[in-house]
C-alpha positions as a Python dict, from the first residue, in 0.01 Angstrom:
ca = {
    (1, 'M'): (0, 0, 0),
    (2, 'I'): (259, 285, 90),
    (3, 'E'): (516, 381, -179),
    (4, 'Q'): (744, 455, -37),
    (5, 'S'): (876, 699, -274),
    (6, 'R'): (638, 942, -231),
    (7, 'H'): (693, 988, 166),
    (8, 'V'): (975, 1099, 386),
    (9, 'P'): (1046, 1009, 755),
    (10, 'L'): (998, 1223, 1020),
    (11, 'R'): (1268, 1446, 1143),
    (12, 'A'): (1394, 1412, 1514),
    (13, 'T'): (1262, 1728, 1653),
    (14, 'A'): (1035, 1774, 1947),
    (15, 'W'): (736, 2022, 1874),
    (16, 'D'): (853, 2340, 2002),
    (17, 'P'): (585, 2629, 1979),
    (18, 'G'): (818, 2903, 1962),
    (19, 'E'): (952, 2735, 1652),
    (20, 'A'): (609, 2682, 1515),
    (21, 'A'): (558, 3075, 1574),
    (22, 'K'): (911, 3168, 1446),
    (23, 'A'): (831, 2969, 1123),
    (24, 'I'): (484, 3140, 1061),
    (25, 'D'): (650, 3452, 1113),
    (26, 'E'): (885, 3407, 818),
    (27, 'I'): (685, 3268, 614),
    (28, 'I'): (389, 3570, 624),
    (29, 'A'): (787, 3801, 621),
    (30, 'D'): (881, 3590, 327),
    (31, 'A'): (519, 3715, 161),
    (32, 'L'): (512, 4036, 215),
    (33, 'G'): (893, 4094, 95),
    (34, 'H'): (790, 3920, -247),
    (35, 'F'): (469, 4077, -315),
    (36, 'D'): (427, 4300, -620),
    (37, 'D'): (116, 4509, -599),
    (38, 'Q'): (95, 4472, -983),
    (39, 'A'): (171, 4168, -1062),
    (40, 'F'): (86, 3974, -685),
    (41, 'W'): (321, 3696, -609),
    (42, 'L'): (504, 3474, -902),
    (43, 'A'): (413, 3128, -905),
    (44, 'H'): (658, 2919, -770),
    (45, 'P'): (847, 2670, -1009),
    (46, 'L'): (658, 2378, -820),
    (47, 'D'): (343, 2470, -915),
    (48, 'G'): (415, 2604, -1334),
    (49, 'E'): (394, 2929, -1506),
    (50, 'G'): (65, 3139, -1459),
    (51, 'A'): (-47, 3404, -1678),
    (52, 'G'): (181, 3694, -1657),
    (53, 'G'): (399, 3511, -1390),
    (54, 'G'): (129, 3426, -1157),
    (55, 'F'): (-190, 3270, -1085),
    (56, 'H'): (-479, 3461, -918),
    (57, 'N'): (-739, 3250, -813),
    (58, 'I'): (-773, 3092, -421),
    (59, 'Y'): (-643, 2748, -467),
    (60, 'F'): (-256, 2833, -574),
    (61, 'G'): (-270, 3204, -647),
    (62, 'A'): (-317, 3563, -527),
    (63, 'A'): (-651, 3525, -390),
    (64, 'G'): (-543, 3242, -160),
    (65, 'M'): (-250, 3429, -32),
    (66, 'I'): (-481, 3781, 65),
    (67, 'W'): (-708, 3570, 236),
    (68, 'A'): (-425, 3338, 432),
    (69, 'L'): (-266, 3664, 512),
    (70, 'D'): (-591, 3839, 618),
    (71, 'Y'): (-696, 3527, 823),
    (72, 'L'): (-382, 3498, 1014),
    (73, 'R'): (-380, 3825, 1119),
    (74, 'R'): (-797, 3798, 1237),
    (75, 'S'): (-685, 3489, 1331),
    (76, 'G'): (-461, 3650, 1612),
    (77, 'A'): (-107, 3462, 1423),
    (78, 'T'): (33, 3800, 1339),
    (79, 'K'): (-48, 4140, 1370),
    (80, 'A'): (174, 4229, 1015),
    (81, 'H'): (-94, 4418, 804),
    (82, 'L'): (-114, 4513, 413),
    (83, 'D'): (-426, 4676, 284),
    (84, 'F'): (-489, 4497, -39),
    (85, 'G'): (-859, 4644, -101),
    (86, 'P'): (-752, 4891, -385),
    (87, 'M'): (-551, 4588, -588),
    (88, 'L'): (-932, 4403, -558),
    (89, 'P'): (-1138, 4458, -885),
    (90, 'R'): (-832, 4392, -1067),
    (91, 'L'): (-757, 4069, -911),
    (92, 'L'): (-1125, 3982, -963),
    (93, 'E'): (-1097, 4025, -1337),
    (94, 'A'): (-755, 3872, -1370),
    (95, 'T'): (-911, 3552, -1180),
    (96, 'R'): (-1241, 3553, -1399),
    (97, 'A'): (-993, 3626, -1704),
    (98, 'N'): (-750, 3272, -1623),
    (99, 'G'): (-1050, 3090, -1530),
    (100, 'R'): (-1169, 3078, -1881),
    (101, 'L'): (-829, 2927, -1971),
    (102, 'W'): (-922, 2623, -1785),
    (103, 'G'): (-1207, 2536, -2032),
    (104, 'Y'): (-1494, 2637, -1838),
    (105, 'A'): (-1776, 2856, -2013),
    (106, 'V'): (-1910, 2983, -1688),
    (107, 'D'): (-1652, 3070, -1406),
    (108, 'G'): (-1857, 2997, -1116),
    (109, 'S'): (-1562, 2774, -887),
    (110, 'L'): (-1469, 2849, -554),
    (111, 'L'): (-1121, 2740, -542),
    (112, 'L'): (-1004, 2800, -961),
    (113, 'G'): (-1223, 3086, -1061),
    (114, 'D'): (-1382, 3409, -998),
    (115, 'L'): (-1622, 3278, -707),
    (116, 'G'): (-1353, 3241, -438),
    (117, 'T'): (-1205, 3554, -512),
    (118, 'A'): (-1556, 3745, -528),
    (119, 'L'): (-1602, 3571, -183),
    (120, 'L'): (-1263, 3714, -74),
    (121, 'T'): (-1328, 4084, -145),
    (122, 'M'): (-1697, 4040, -2),
    (123, 'R'): (-1497, 3981, 307),
    (124, 'L'): (-1233, 4277, 320),
    (125, 'A'): (-1401, 4516, 131),
    (126, 'P'): (-1774, 4407, 130),
    (127, 'S'): (-2046, 4608, -131),
    (128, 'A'): (-2381, 4519, -280),
    (129, 'A'): (-2224, 4530, -623),
    (130, 'I'): (-1940, 4214, -540),
    (131, 'A'): (-2276, 4074, -289),
    (132, 'E'): (-2470, 4030, -633),
    (133, 'A'): (-2143, 3926, -762),
    (134, 'V'): (-2115, 3607, -577),
    (135, 'H'): (-2527, 3575, -589),
    (136, 'T'): (-2473, 3517, -960),
    (137, 'A'): (-2097, 3291, -934),
    (138, 'A'): (-2320, 3104, -695),
    (139, 'L'): (-2635, 3039, -910),
    (140, 'A'): (-2461, 2921, -1209),
    (141, 'S'): (-2332, 2656, -1041),
    (142, 'T'): (-2697, 2482, -1038),
    (143, 'Q'): (-2694, 2452, -1379),
    (144, 'L'): (-2326, 2335, -1415),
    (145, 'P'): (-2252, 1969, -1509),
    (146, 'V'): (-1992, 1929, -1264),
    (147, 'R'): (-2037, 1807, -926),
    (148, 'E'): (-1717, 1836, -684),
    (149, 'L'): (-1566, 2121, -460),
    (150, 'M'): (-1354, 2276, -683),
    (151, 'W'): (-1521, 2360, -1009),
    (152, 'G'): (-1893, 2295, -857),
    (153, 'M'): (-2188, 2319, -640),
    (154, 'P'): (-2024, 2206, -340),
    (155, 'G'): (-1786, 2507, -351),
    (156, 'S'): (-2097, 2770, -418),
    (157, 'M'): (-2280, 2604, -138),
    (158, 'L'): (-1968, 2690, 114),
    (159, 'A'): (-1994, 2983, -44),
    (160, 'C'): (-2377, 3061, 55),
    (161, 'I'): (-2283, 2971, 419),
    (162, 'Y'): (-1980, 3222, 419),
    (163, 'M'): (-2214, 3525, 321),
    (164, 'T'): (-2518, 3408, 540),
    (165, 'E'): (-2267, 3432, 828),
    (166, 'M'): (-2092, 3773, 667),
    (167, 'T'): (-2385, 3939, 589),
    (168, 'S'): (-2712, 3790, 757),
    (169, 'E'): (-2900, 3863, 444),
    (170, 'H'): (-3166, 3535, 382),
    (171, 'R'): (-3099, 3478, 2),
    (172, 'W'): (-2804, 3239, 30),
    (173, 'R'): (-3060, 2977, 211),
    (174, 'P'): (-3250, 2906, -46),
    (175, 'I'): (-2951, 2871, -288),
    (176, 'F'): (-2806, 2632, -89),
    (177, 'E'): (-3120, 2418, -13),
    (178, 'A'): (-3177, 2368, -395),
    (179, 'Q'): (-2823, 2308, -473),
    (180, 'A'): (-2823, 2045, -163),
    (181, 'E'): (-3155, 1892, -323),
    (182, 'R'): (-3012, 1851, -671),
    (183, 'L'): (-2684, 1731, -490),
    (184, 'L'): (-2917, 1425, -317),
    (185, 'S'): (-3103, 1362, -589),
    (186, 'E'): (-2804, 1250, -804),
    (187, 'L'): (-2632, 1028, -491),
    (188, 'T'): (-2701, 683, -672),
    (189, 'E'): (-2668, 363, -496),
    (190, 'T'): (-2443, 125, -611),
    (191, 'D'): (-2259, -213, -554),
    (192, 'D'): (-1973, 19, -399),
    (193, 'G'): (-2260, 250, -207),
    (194, 'P'): (-2371, 561, -258),
    (195, 'L'): (-2176, 749, -520),
    (196, 'W'): (-2227, 1028, -759),
    (197, 'V'): (-2027, 1077, -1107),
    (198, 'Q'): (-1820, 1366, -1122),
    (199, 'D'): (-1841, 1531, -1486),
    (200, 'L'): (-1465, 1647, -1480),
    (201, 'Y'): (-1233, 1745, -1764),
    (202, 'G'): (-1392, 1600, -2012),
    (203, 'R'): (-1444, 1253, -1830),
    (204, 'Q'): (-1707, 1048, -1569),
    (205, 'T'): (-1558, 985, -1303),
    (206, 'Q'): (-1653, 835, -967),
    (207, 'Y'): (-1373, 1016, -778),
    (208, 'L'): (-1378, 984, -346),
    (209, 'G'): (-1165, 1243, -211),
    (210, 'P'): (-1248, 1638, -85),
    (211, 'V'): (-1135, 1793, -327),
    (212, 'H'): (-1250, 1595, -674),
    (213, 'G'): (-1471, 1363, -511),
    (214, 'Y'): (-1756, 1204, -247),
    (215, 'A'): (-1594, 1325, 52),
    (216, 'G'): (-1600, 1718, -128),
    (217, 'N'): (-1981, 1656, -208),
    (218, 'M'): (-2048, 1602, 186),
    (219, 'I'): (-1878, 1938, 277),
    (220, 'P'): (-2152, 2153, 264),
    (221, 'L'): (-2399, 1945, 354),
    (222, 'I'): (-2197, 1842, 630),
    (223, 'R'): (-2104, 2197, 725),
    (224, 'A'): (-2453, 2362, 672),
    (225, 'W'): (-2615, 2046, 882),
    (226, 'D'): (-2939, 2229, 1039),
    (227, 'W'): (-3040, 2376, 719),
    (228, 'L'): (-3095, 2004, 567),
    (229, 'A'): (-3418, 1809, 633),
    (230, 'E'): (-3432, 1510, 856),
    (231, 'S'): (-3460, 1290, 514),
    (232, 'Q'): (-3170, 1433, 433),
    (233, 'R'): (-2999, 1422, 748),
    (234, 'T'): (-3066, 1050, 753),
    (235, 'R'): (-2980, 1032, 379),
    (236, 'V'): (-2628, 1153, 413),
    (237, 'A'): (-2571, 988, 732),
    (238, 'D'): (-2666, 611, 616),
    (239, 'A'): (-2465, 709, 254),
    (240, 'V'): (-2130, 803, 464),
    (241, 'S'): (-2090, 512, 656),
    (242, 'R'): (-2145, 250, 402),
    (243, 'T'): (-1982, 410, 139),
    (244, 'L'): (-1683, 459, 293),
    (245, 'S'): (-1723, 115, 441),
    (246, 'R'): (-1741, -55, 57),
    (247, 'N'): (-1468, 166, -65),
    (248, 'A'): (-1209, 127, 250),
    (249, 'W'): (-874, -73, 252),
    (250, 'R'): (-843, -231, 560),
    (251, 'I'): (-442, -372, 650),
    (252, 'D'): (-284, -445, 987),
    (253, 'F'): (-184, -86, 1021),
    (254, 'G'): (-495, 139, 908),
    (255, 'T'): (-725, 169, 658),
    (256, 'S'): (-719, 413, 353),
    (257, 'W'): (-903, 481, 18),
    (258, 'H'): (-824, 503, -343),
    (259, 'G'): (-885, 842, -484),
    (260, 'T'): (-1175, 664, -741),
    (261, 'V'): (-1404, 366, -697),
    (262, 'R'): (-1345, 17, -852),
    (263, 'H'): (-993, -67, -819),
    (264, 'D'): (-792, -433, -824),
    (265, 'K'): (-527, -298, -659),
    (266, 'P'): (-440, -132, -315),
    (267, 'P'): (-451, 264, -310),
    (268, 'W'): (-89, 454, -340),
    (269, 'L'): (-175, 833, -275),
    (270, 'C'): (-208, 862, 101),
    (271, 'Q'): (-281, 1294, 86),
    (272, 'H'): (-552, 1524, 165),
    (273, 'C'): (-685, 1544, -208),
    (274, 'H'): (-704, 1100, -286),
    (275, 'G'): (-662, 857, 41),
    (276, 'A'): (-691, 852, 419),
    (277, 'P'): (-575, 1192, 485),
    (278, 'G'): (-842, 1375, 311),
    (279, 'M'): (-1132, 1131, 385),
    (280, 'V'): (-1065, 1142, 783),
    (281, 'T'): (-1030, 1518, 807),
    (282, 'T'): (-1359, 1545, 618),
    (283, 'F'): (-1531, 1303, 832),
    (284, 'A'): (-1428, 1372, 1133),
    (285, 'D'): (-1632, 1680, 1144),
    (286, 'A'): (-1968, 1450, 1076),
    (287, 'P'): (-2252, 1540, 1332),
    (288, 'F'): (-2334, 1209, 1337),
    (289, 'T'): (-2183, 866, 1435),
    (290, 'S'): (-2200, 478, 1387),
    (291, 'P'): (-1909, 223, 1580),
    (292, 'Q'): (-1794, 166, 1211),
    (293, 'L'): (-1737, 478, 1131),
    (294, 'E'): (-1559, 585, 1429),
    (295, 'Q'): (-1349, 294, 1385),
    (296, 'L'): (-1325, 365, 953),
    (297, 'L'): (-1190, 698, 1090),
    (298, 'I'): (-964, 612, 1345),
    (299, 'E'): (-788, 355, 1133),
    (300, 'G'): (-753, 594, 837),
    (301, 'G'): (-534, 778, 1139),
    (302, 'K'): (-362, 509, 1177),
    (303, 'F'): (-270, 464, 845),
    (304, 'T'): (-168, 821, 753),
    (305, 'W'): (74, 806, 1048),
    (306, 'A'): (214, 511, 948),
    (307, 'A'): (285, 654, 623),
    (308, 'G'): (461, 957, 716),
    (309, 'P'): (474, 1312, 577),
    (310, 'L'): (506, 1321, 189),
    (311, 'A'): (811, 1362, -18),
    (312, 'K'): (564, 1670, -232),
    (313, 'G'): (623, 1924, 17),
    (314, 'P'): (453, 2126, 360),
    (315, 'G'): (165, 2238, 214),
    (316, 'L'): (-246, 2086, 221),
    (317, 'C'): (-385, 1913, -83),
    (318, 'H'): (-82, 1715, -111),
    (319, 'G'): (175, 1787, 135),
    (320, 'T'): (267, 1713, 492),
    (321, 'A'): (72, 1940, 637),
    (322, 'G'): (-261, 1849, 466),
    (323, 'N'): (-253, 1501, 572),
    (324, 'G'): (-125, 1614, 946),
    (325, 'Y'): (-473, 1774, 957),
    (326, 'A'): (-653, 1457, 982),
    (327, 'F'): (-440, 1385, 1334),
    (328, 'L'): (-598, 1762, 1491),
    (329, 'K'): (-969, 1658, 1337),
    (330, 'L'): (-906, 1333, 1482),
    (331, 'H'): (-773, 1509, 1839),
    (332, 'R'): (-1056, 1681, 1834),
    (333, 'R'): (-1347, 1428, 1756),
    (334, 'T'): (-1191, 1155, 2045),
    (335, 'G'): (-1030, 1417, 2263),
    (336, 'N'): (-690, 1105, 2246),
    (337, 'P'): (-394, 1305, 2308),
    (338, 'I'): (-163, 1088, 2084),
    (339, 'W'): (-354, 1207, 1773),
    (340, 'L'): (-273, 1617, 1855),
    (341, 'E'): (101, 1499, 1941),
    (342, 'R'): (136, 1323, 1581),
    (343, 'A'): (-32, 1664, 1375),
    (344, 'R'): (259, 1866, 1618),
    (345, 'A'): (533, 1614, 1486),
    (346, 'F'): (443, 1666, 1117),
    (347, 'A'): (451, 2001, 1184),
    (348, 'M'): (788, 2009, 1277),
    (349, 'T'): (890, 1800, 952),
    (350, 'A'): (695, 2050, 747),
    (351, 'I'): (905, 2359, 917),
    (352, 'A'): (1186, 2187, 800),
    (353, 'Q'): (1060, 2133, 444),
    (354, 'S'): (918, 2439, 401),
    (355, 'R'): (1271, 2618, 501),
    (356, 'E'): (1486, 2380, 269),
    (357, 'T'): (1226, 2419, -29),
    (358, 'R'): (1257, 2825, -6),
    (359, 'D'): (1661, 2805, 65),
    (360, 'H'): (1678, 2577, -223),
    (361, 'F'): (1457, 2805, -479),
    (362, 'G'): (1607, 3140, -330),
    (363, 'R'): (1228, 3184, -276),
    (364, 'G'): (895, 3099, -58),
    (365, 'R'): (606, 2888, -240),
    (366, 'Y'): (297, 3192, -225),
    (367, 'S'): (-9, 2958, -262),
    (368, 'L'): (-234, 2860, -30),
    (369, 'W'): (-310, 2492, -129),
    (370, 'T'): (-12, 2390, -275),
    (371, 'G'): (260, 2602, -78),
    (372, 'D'): (389, 2776, 229),
    (373, 'A'): (54, 2990, 365),
    (374, 'G'): (-162, 2677, 410),
    (375, 'L'): (83, 2592, 654),
    (376, 'A'): (124, 2872, 833),
    (377, 'A'): (-244, 2821, 876),
    (378, 'F'): (-192, 2401, 1003),
    (379, 'L'): (43, 2570, 1257),
    (380, 'W'): (-163, 2808, 1398),
    (381, 'D'): (-395, 2489, 1420),
    (382, 'C'): (-162, 2312, 1578),
    (383, 'L'): (-43, 2650, 1832),
    (384, 'T'): (-400, 2608, 1932),
    (385, 'A'): (-535, 2249, 1903),
    (386, 'V'): (-846, 2405, 1678),
    (387, 'P'): (-847, 2304, 1338),
    (388, 'R'): (-958, 2480, 1052),
    (389, 'F'): (-898, 2369, 699),
    (390, 'P'): (-864, 2662, 527),
    (391, 'I'): (-1197, 2770, 274),
    (392, 'V'): (-1335, 2450, 367),
    (393, 'D'): (-1369, 2521, 735),
    (394, 'V'): (-1343, 2870, 788),
    (395, 'F'): (-1340, 3168, 537),
}
């Protein structure tokens, strides 16, 4: 069940908080040193070629980088600061233009469209006009056929949660409630448990993970638990235990899940977007419990540890830091210090991976979900022992 070519051994380096803090400083200094106020950041060769040399969205573009730099400053991880405010209107327009290249008529996407960049602008340079832009993008998602975190309603539901926190306005909750009602109305009973069908990239697929699938759809429902009706809470709690259990692949050293349902072979991916780490990171925040759920979470953590750090690099979506968040979330849920120790062991390996990649390419990987900025957030959470997965848990 573990494809060894996708993983690398842990480095024999003991946890060192000073080294983690130093790595955060290196990542931030490198990012600021390579920032261009016209082109923002060049896309990394490992991420492909962006429009005009770079990407602009939250997922692996300039918006995600700016968010990370501001977040790390707000959190106390750094004192470094650059005023990005004057550049945000141009960044928003670039995100809108590039978002259309993905083939969607409406770009109300949190991670790859204009919704995330508008939300960033609201955080750094709030205005009534930007609030309206977020409102328009969030509403648009209600009508889109895509139902997953990256492109669809779960992302706009998270935006409504964050806009409520930022503005204290009451208009965001009705959007969330309408979208939660639609989301749950399309949660269908199957032989594999209650599932959604994602209409994505021209295909109808039953994804399971936190970026494109079932877990991602559950994220805003878990995050805004108090906004749900009691009947909705009951349904979510029941659905999670049954779907996770029916799709789990159990072996001696742990449990994992495929990226999609119905496979006759064991899962081969073990990363945040597909596999045990993302399922644990998502559902370790569940405000409900059952013996079955708790056992699945622990088994998913054991599988993630047995698989080891990822060969793809230190990032969040399919990297070592993303897998490490499963351990941080288990530490918070269980109180068992072994999970914090394992998160920090992954952190030291991720630091080495980041430095080696930066040396090889002569520059950092300027991306929140696939690059060094996400690693910096993970390192900070390892230092504080307070897990806040970027964009999903905090904005």
